CSV table of C-alpha atoms and ligand atoms in Angstrom, one decimal:
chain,number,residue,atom,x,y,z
A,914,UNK,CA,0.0,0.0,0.0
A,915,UNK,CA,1.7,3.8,-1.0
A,916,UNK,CA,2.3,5.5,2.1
A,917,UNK,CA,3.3,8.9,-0.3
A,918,UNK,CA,4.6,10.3,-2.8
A,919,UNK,CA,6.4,13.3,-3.7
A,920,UNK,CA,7.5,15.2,-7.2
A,921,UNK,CA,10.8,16.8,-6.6
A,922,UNK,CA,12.2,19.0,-9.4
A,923,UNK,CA,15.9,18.6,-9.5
A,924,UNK,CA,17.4,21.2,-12.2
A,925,UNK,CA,21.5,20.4,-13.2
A,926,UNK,CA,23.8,22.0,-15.0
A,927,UNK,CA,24.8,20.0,-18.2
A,928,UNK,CA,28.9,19.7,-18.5
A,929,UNK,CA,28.1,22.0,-21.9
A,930,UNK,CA,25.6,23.8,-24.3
A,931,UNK,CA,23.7,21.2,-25.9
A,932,UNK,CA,22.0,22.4,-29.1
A,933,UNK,CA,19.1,21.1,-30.7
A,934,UNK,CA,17.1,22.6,-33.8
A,935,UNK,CA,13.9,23.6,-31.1
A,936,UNK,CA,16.0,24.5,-28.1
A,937,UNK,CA,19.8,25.1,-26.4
A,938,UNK,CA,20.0,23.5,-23.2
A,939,UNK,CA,22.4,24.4,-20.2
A,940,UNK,CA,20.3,22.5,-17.5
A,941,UNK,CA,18.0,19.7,-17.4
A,942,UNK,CA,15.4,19.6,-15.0
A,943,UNK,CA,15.1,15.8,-13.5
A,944,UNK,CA,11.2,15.2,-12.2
A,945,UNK,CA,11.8,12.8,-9.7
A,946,UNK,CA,8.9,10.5,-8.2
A,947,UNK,CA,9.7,9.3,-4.8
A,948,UNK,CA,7.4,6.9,-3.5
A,949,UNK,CA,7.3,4.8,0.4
A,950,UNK,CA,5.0,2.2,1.3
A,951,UNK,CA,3.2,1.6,4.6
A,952,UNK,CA,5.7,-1.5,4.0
A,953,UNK,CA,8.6,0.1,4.3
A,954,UNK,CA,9.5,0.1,0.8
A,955,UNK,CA,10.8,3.0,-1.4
A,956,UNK,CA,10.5,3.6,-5.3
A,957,UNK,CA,12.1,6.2,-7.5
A,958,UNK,CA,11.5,7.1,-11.0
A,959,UNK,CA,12.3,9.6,-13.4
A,960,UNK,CA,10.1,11.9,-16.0
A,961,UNK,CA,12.6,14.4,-18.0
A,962,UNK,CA,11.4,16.4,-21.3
A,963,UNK,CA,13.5,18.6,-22.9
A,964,UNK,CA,13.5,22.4,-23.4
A,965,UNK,CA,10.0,23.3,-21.0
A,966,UNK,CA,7.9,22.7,-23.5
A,967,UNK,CA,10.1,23.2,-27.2
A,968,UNK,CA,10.0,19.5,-27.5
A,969,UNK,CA,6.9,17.9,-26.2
A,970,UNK,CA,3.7,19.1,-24.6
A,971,UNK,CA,4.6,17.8,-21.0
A,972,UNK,CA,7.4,20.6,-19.3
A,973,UNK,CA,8.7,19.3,-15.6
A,974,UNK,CA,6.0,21.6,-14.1
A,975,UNK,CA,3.0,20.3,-15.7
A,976,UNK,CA,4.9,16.9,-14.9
A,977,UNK,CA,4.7,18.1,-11.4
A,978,UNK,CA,1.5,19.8,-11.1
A,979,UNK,CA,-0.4,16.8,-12.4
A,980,UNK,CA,1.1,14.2,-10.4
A,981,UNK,CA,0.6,16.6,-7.9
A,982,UNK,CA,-2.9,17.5,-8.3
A,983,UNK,CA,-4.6,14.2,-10.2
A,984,UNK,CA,-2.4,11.2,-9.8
A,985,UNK,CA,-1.3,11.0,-6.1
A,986,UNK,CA,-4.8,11.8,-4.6
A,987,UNK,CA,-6.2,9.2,-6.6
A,988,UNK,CA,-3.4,6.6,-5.5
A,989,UNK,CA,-3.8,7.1,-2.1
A,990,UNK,CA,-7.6,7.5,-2.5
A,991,UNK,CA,-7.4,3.8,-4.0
A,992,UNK,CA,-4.9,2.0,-3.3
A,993,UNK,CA,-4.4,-0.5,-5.8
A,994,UNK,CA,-2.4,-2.9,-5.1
A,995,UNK,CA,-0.1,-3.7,-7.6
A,996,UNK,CA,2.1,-1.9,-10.6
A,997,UNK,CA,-0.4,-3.1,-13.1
A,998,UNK,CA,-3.6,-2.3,-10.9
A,999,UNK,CA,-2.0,1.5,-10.5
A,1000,UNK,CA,-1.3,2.0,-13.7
A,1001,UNK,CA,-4.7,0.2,-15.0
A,1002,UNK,CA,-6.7,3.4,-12.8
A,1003,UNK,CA,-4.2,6.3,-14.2
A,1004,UNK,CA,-5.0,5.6,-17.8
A,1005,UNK,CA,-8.5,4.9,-16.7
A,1006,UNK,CA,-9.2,8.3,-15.3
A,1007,UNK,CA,-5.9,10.6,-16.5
A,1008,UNK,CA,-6.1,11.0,-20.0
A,1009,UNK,CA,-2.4,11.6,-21.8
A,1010,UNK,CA,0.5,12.8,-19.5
A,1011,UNK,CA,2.8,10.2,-20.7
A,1012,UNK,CA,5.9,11.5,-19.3
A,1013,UNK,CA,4.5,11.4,-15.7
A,1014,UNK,CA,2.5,8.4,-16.2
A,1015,UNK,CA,6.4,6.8,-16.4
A,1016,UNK,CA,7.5,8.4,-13.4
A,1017,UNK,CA,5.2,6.9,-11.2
A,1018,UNK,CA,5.0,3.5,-13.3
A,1019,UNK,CA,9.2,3.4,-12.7
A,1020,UNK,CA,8.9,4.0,-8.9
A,1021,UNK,CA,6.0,1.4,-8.5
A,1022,UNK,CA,8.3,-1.3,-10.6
A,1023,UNK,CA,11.1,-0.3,-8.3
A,1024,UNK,CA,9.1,-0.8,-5.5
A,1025,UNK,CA,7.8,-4.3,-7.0
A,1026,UNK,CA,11.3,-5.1,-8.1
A,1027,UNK,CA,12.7,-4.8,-4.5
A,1028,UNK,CA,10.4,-6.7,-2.7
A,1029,UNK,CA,10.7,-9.6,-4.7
A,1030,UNK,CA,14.3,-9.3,-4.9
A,1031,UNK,CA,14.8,-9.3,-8.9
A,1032,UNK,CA,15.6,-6.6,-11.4
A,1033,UNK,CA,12.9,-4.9,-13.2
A,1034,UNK,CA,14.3,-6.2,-16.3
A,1035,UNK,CA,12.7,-9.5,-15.1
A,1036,UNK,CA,9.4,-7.9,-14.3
A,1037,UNK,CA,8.8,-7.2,-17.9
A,1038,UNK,CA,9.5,-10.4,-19.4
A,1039,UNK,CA,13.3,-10.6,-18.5
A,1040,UNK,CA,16.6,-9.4,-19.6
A,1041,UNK,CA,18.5,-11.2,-23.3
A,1042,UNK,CA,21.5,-8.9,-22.5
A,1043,UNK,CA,23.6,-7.3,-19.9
A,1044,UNK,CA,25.2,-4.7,-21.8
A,1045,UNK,CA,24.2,-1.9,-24.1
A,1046,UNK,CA,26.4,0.1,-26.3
A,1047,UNK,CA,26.1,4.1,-25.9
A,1048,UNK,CA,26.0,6.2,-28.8
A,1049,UNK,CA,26.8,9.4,-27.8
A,1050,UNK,CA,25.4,12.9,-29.2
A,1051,UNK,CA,27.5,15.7,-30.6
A,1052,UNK,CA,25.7,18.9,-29.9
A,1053,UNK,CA,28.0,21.7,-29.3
A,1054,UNK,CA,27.4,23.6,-32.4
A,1055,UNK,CA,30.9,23.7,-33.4
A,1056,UNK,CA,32.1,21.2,-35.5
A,1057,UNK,CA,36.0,20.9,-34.3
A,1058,UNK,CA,34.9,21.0,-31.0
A,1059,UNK,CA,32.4,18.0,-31.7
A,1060,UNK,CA,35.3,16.1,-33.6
A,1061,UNK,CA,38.1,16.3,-30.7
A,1062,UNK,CA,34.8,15.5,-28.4
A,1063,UNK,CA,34.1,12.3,-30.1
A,1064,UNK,CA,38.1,11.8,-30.2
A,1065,UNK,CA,38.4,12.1,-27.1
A,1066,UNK,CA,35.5,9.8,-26.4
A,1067,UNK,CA,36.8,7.0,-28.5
A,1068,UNK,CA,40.1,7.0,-26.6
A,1069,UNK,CA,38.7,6.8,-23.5
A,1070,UNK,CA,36.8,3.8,-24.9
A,1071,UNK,CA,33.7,5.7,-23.6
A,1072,UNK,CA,31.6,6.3,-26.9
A,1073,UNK,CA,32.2,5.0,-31.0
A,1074,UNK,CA,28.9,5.8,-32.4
A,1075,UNK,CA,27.9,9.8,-32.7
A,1076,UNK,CA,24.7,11.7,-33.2
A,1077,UNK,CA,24.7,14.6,-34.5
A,1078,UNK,CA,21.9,17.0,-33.9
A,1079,UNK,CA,20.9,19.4,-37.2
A,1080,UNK,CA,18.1,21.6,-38.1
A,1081,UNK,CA,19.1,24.9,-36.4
A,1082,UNK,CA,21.2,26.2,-39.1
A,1083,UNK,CA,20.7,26.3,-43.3
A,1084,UNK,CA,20.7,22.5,-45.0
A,1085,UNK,CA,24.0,23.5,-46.5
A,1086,UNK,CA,25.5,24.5,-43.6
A,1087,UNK,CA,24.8,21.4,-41.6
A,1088,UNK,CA,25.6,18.7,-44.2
A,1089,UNK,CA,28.7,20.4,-44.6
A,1090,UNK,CA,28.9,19.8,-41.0
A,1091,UNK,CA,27.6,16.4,-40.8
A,1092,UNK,CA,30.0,15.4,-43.9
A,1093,UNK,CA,33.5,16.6,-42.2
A,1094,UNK,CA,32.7,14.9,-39.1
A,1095,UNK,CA,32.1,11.5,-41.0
A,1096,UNK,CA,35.3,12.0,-42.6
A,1097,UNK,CA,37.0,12.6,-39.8
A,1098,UNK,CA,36.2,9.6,-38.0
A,1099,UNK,CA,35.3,7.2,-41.0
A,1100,UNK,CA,35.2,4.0,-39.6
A,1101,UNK,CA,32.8,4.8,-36.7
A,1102,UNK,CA,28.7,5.1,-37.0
A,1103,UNK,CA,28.2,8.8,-37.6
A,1104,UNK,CA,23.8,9.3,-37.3
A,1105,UNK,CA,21.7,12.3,-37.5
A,1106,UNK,CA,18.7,13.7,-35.6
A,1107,UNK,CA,16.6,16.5,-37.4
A,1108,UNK,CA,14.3,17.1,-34.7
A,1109,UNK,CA,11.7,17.2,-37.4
A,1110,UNK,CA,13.0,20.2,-38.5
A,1111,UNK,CA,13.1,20.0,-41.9
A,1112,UNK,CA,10.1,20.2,-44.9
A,1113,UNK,CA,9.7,17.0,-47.3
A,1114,UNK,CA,11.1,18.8,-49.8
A,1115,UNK,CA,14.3,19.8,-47.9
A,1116,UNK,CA,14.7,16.5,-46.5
A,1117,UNK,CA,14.4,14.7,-50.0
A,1118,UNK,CA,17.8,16.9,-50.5
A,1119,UNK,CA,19.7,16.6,-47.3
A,1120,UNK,CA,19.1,12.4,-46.8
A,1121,UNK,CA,20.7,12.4,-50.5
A,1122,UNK,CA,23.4,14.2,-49.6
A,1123,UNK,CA,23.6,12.3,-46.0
A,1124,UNK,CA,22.9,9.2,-47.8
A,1125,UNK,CA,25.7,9.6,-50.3
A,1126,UNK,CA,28.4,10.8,-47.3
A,1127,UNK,CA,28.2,7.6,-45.7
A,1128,UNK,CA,25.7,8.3,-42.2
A,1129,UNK,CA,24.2,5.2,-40.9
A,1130,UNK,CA,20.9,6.7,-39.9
A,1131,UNK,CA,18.7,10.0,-40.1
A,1132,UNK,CA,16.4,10.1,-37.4
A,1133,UNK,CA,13.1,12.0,-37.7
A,1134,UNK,CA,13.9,14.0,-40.3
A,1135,UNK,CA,10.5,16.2,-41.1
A,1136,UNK,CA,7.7,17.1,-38.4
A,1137,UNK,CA,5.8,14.4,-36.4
A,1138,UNK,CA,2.2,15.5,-38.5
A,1139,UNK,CA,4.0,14.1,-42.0
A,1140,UNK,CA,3.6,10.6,-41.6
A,1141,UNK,CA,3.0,9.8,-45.2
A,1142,UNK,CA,6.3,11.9,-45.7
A,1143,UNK,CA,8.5,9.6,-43.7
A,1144,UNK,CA,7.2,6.6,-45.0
A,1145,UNK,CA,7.8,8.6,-48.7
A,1146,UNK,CA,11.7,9.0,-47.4
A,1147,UNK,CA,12.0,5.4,-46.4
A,1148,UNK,CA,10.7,4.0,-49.1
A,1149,UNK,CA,12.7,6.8,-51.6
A,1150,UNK,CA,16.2,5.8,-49.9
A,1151,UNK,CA,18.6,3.0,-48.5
A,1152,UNK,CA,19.9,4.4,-45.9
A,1153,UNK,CA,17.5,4.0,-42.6
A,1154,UNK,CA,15.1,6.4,-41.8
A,1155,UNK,CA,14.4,6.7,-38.0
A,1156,UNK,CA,11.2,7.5,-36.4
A,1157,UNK,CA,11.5,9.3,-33.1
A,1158,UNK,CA,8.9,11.9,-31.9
A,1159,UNK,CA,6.3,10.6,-33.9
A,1160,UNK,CA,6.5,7.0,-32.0
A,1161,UNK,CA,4.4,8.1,-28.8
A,1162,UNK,CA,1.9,5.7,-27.4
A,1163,UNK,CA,1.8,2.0,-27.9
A,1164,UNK,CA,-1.7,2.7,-30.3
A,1165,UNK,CA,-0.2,5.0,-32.5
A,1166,UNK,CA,3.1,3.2,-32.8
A,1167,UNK,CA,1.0,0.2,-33.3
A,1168,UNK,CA,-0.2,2.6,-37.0
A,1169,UNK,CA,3.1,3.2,-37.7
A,1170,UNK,CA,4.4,-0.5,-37.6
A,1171,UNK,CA,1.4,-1.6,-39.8
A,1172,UNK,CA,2.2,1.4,-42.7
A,1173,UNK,CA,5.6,0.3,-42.1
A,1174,UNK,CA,6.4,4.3,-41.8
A,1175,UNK,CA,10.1,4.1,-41.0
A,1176,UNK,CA,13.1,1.3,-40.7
A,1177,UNK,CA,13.8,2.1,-37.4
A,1178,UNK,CA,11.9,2.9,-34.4
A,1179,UNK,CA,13.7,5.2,-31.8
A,1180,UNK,CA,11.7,4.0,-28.2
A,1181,UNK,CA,11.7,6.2,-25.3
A,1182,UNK,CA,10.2,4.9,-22.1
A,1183,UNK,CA,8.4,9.3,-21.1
A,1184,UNK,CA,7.6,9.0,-24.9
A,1185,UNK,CA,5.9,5.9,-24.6
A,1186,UNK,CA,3.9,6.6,-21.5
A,1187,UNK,CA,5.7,3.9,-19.5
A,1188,UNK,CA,8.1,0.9,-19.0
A,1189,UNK,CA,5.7,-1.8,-20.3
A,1190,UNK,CA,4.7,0.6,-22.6
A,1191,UNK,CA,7.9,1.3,-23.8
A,1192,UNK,CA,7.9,-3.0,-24.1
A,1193,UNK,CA,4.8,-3.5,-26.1
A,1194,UNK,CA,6.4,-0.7,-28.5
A,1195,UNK,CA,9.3,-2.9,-29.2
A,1196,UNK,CA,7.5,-5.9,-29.6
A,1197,UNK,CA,5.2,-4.5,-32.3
A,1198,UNK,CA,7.9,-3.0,-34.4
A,1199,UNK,CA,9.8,-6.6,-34.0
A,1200,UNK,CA,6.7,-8.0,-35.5
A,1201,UNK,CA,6.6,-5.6,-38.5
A,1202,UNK,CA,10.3,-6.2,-39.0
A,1203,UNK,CA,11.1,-2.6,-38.0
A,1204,UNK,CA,14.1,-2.6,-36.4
A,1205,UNK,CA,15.0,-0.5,-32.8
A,1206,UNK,CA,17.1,2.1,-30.8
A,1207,UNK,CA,17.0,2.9,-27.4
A,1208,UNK,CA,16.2,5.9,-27.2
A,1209,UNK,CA,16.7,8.8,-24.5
A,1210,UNK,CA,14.7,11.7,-23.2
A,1211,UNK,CA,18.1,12.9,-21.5
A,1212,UNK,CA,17.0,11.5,-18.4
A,1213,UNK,CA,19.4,11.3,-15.9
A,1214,UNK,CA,20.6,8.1,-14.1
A,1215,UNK,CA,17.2,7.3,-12.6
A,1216,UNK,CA,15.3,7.4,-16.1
A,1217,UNK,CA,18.1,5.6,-17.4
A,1218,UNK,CA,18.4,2.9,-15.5
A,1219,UNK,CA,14.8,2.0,-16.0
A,1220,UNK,CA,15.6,2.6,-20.2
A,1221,UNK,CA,18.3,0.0,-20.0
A,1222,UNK,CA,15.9,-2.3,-18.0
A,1223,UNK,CA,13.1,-2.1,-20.9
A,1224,UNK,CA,15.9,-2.1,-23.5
A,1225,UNK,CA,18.1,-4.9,-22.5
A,1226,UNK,CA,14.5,-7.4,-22.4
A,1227,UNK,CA,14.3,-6.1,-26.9
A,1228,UNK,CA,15.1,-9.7,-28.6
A,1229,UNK,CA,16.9,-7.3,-30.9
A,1230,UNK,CA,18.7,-4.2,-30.8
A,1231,UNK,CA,20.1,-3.3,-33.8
A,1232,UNK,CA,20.7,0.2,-33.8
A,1233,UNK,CA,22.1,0.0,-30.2
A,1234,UNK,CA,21.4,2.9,-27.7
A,1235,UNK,CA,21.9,6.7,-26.9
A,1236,UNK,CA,21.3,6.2,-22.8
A,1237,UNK,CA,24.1,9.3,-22.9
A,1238,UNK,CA,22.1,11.0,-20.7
A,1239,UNK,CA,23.9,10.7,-16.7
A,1240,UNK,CA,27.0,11.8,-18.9
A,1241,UNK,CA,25.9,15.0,-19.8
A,1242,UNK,CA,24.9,16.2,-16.4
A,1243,UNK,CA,27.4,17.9,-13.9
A,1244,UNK,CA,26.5,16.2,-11.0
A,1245,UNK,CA,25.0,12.5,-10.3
A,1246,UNK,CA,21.9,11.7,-7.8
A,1247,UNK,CA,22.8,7.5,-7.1
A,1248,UNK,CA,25.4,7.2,-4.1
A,1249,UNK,CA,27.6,5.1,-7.0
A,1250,UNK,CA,27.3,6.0,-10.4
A,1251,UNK,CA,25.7,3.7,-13.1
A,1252,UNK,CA,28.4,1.5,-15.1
A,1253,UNK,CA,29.9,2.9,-18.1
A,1254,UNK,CA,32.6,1.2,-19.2
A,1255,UNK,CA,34.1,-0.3,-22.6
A,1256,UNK,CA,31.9,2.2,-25.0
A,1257,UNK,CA,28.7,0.7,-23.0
A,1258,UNK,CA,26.5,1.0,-20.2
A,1259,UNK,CA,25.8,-2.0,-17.8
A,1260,UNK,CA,22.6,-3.2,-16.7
A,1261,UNK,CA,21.8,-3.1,-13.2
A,1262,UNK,CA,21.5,-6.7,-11.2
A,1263,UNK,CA,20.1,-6.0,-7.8
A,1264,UNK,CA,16.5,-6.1,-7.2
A,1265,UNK,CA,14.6,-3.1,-8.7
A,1266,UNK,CA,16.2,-0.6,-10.4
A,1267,UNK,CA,19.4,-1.9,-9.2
A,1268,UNK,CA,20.8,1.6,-7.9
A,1269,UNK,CA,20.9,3.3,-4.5
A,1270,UNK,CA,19.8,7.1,-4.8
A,1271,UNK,CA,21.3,9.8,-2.6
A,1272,UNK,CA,17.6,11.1,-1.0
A,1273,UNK,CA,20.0,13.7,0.9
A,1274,UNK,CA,21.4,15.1,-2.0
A,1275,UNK,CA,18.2,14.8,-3.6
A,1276,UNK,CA,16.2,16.4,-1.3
A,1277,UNK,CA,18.5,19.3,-0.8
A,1278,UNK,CA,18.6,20.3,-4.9
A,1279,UNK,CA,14.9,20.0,-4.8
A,1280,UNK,CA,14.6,22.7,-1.9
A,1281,UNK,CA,17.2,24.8,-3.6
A,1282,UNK,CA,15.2,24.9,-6.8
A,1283,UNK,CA,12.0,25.9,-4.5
A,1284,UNK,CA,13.9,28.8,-2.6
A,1285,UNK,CA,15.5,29.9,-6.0
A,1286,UNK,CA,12.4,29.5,-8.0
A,1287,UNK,CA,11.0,33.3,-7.2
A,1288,UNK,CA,7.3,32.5,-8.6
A,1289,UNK,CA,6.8,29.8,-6.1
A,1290,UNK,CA,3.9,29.8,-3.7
A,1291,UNK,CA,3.2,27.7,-0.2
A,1292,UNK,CA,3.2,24.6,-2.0
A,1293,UNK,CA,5.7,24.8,-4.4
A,1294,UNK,CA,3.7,25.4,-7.4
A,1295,UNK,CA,4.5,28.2,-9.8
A,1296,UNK,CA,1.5,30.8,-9.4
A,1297,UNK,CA,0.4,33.2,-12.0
A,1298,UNK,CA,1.9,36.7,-11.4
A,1299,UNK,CA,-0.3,39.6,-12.8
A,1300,UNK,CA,1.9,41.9,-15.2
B,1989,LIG,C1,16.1,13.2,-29.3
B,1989,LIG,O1,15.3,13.8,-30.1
B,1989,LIG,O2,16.5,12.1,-29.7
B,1989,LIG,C2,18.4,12.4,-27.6
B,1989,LIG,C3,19.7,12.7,-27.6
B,1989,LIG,C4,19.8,14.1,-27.6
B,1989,LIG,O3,20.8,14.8,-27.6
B,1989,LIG,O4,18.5,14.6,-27.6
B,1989,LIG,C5,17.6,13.6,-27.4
B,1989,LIG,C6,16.3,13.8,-28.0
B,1990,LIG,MG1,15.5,12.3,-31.7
């Protein structure tokens, strides 16, 4: 039975300016669910978007608010009994609100995990690997700075596949961005995420181009609304063509497996409204012989660790991972960090999540963010202020 829950907002500093074509980031704000059991169990899990709202239409507050406001009254007024049960009354009476909807489904399976003493990998059907390779993303908006990044990243035997984020600046401009990085490091997996920011048209131009300078993959190259036009681009080139924010819940990527609207399905466990969610995505798109990427919200190691959970139980993983995300931040909220090592991230073992969370440290950047936060009221909402 939940004894509480509470939302914490937990801004950090990323270790540099990430740029995206909708948004520059220099923090990310962690949502973290924290949730104890008249059993004497605790639960954490993670909701992250990115950019307030420039990338979806969740932003940490309305994350907050609405766990806040809707879905912890209702748990406690309730009190179902199990992960499923929970989750079977949110979707029953909270309509969207995906990314929050994970939170709370990550600490439950936490919770679950813990007091049956196995991983949550094996709660959703069980782990086929223990290891995941990282991709990491290249996003300073410099391209000598991103080559002696990813340099420096294959050296330390950290990273060997690179993202590179595009859309901001004119097609030209990019490719020619895209193109000297790929030559500089020709025998690695150079990829590229649009952020849907180009038109069909453009994007009929820059995969050629992309295509013809060797990158492995073009995620989401045109707006979520063009469905037809992605499944134009797949089916007008070789090289893969990713789907990313248009894969949201389990219905609608259950549309997109049956059109068959892209090669490769980029799964996010906020995007997909959940862990099991997040499961059911990467079964269907196995079905339809689409193939799959782990995907990342930039959650930090709380998020991630429940990503690498869903992601090591996919029968097949072809396009590997980007679960980056701890690595970008300044600081860390587990008492030991998660496992990076050999250009991969392990997969936690010990029952639940597998990590121990620092609630101290926690607790204290959450307050900070309250006291700093000068639009807060009593209950650490942000009120309206009259202009
Ligand atoms: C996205 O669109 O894939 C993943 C890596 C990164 O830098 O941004 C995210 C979001
Ligand atoms: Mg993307």
């Amino acid at each position: 039975m939940i004894r509480s829950i509470n939302t914490l907002l937990v801004p950090i500093p990323t270790i540099r300016e990430h740029k995206l074509a909708c948004t520059v980031m220099r923090e990310q704000t962690l949502v973290l669910v924290h949730i104890q059991t008249e059993d004497g169990y605790e639960g954490w899990g993670e909701a992250t978007t990115i950019g307030g709202l420039n990338y979806a239409e969740e932003s940490p507050h309305s994350i907050k608010i609405n766990i806040d406001t809707y879905f912890t009254p209702l748990l406690l007024k309730e009190s179902p009994t199990t992960t499923a049960k929970a989750m079977q009354l949110l979707n029953k009476h909270i309509s969207g609100n995906r990314f929050a909807k994970c939170a709370i489904e990550t600490a439950l399976l936490d919770i679950e995990g813990k007091r049956l003493g196995i991983p949550v990998s094996e709660l959703l059907g069980g782990r086929v690997r223990d290891e995941l390779e990282v991709a990491w993303t290249l996003a300073s908006g410099n391209t000598e700075k991103d080559i002696a990044e990813a340099k420096q990243m294959i050296e330390q035997k950290k990273h060997r596949i690179f993202k590179l984020k595009i859309g901001s600046n004119p097609i030209d401009e990019d490719i020619a961005h895209v193109l000297a990085i790929k030559q500089a490091l020709p025998e690695y997996r150079v990829t590229v995420d649009v952020n849907q920011a180009w038109t069909e048209l453009e994007a009929m131009k820059g995969v050629k181009l992309l295509q013809a300078g060797g990158i492995d993959l073009i995620e989401q190259p045109i707006s979520m609304r063009n469905r037809a036009g992605l499944k134009r681009l797949k089916e007008n080139f070789d090289v893969a063509i990713m789907a990313d924010e248009i894969v949201q819940d389990p219905q609608n990527a259950f549309h997109l497996a049956a059109e068959h609207c892209a090669d490769v399905f980029a799964v996010k466990i906020n995007q997909a409204g959940g862990l099991k969610a997040a499961c059911l995505i990467g079964q269907m798109a196995q079905l339809a012989g689409i193939e799959l990427y782990g995907g990342t919200m930039l959650e930090g190691p709380i998020g991630t660790a429940a990503s690498a959970h869903v992601f090591s139980t996919y029968p097949s993983l072809a396009f590997d991972t980007e679960l980056f995300g701890p690595l970008l931040l300044t600081d860390d909220v587990l008492v030991r960090p998660l496992d990076y090592n050999n250009f991969g991230l392990t997969v936690p073992t010990a029952p639940g999540l597998g990590i121990e969370v620092d609630n101290d440290k926690i607790y204290h950047y959450a307050e900070r963010s309250l006291l700093s936060a000068s639009h807060v009221n009593s209950q650490g909402y942000f009120a309206t202020e009259k202009s």
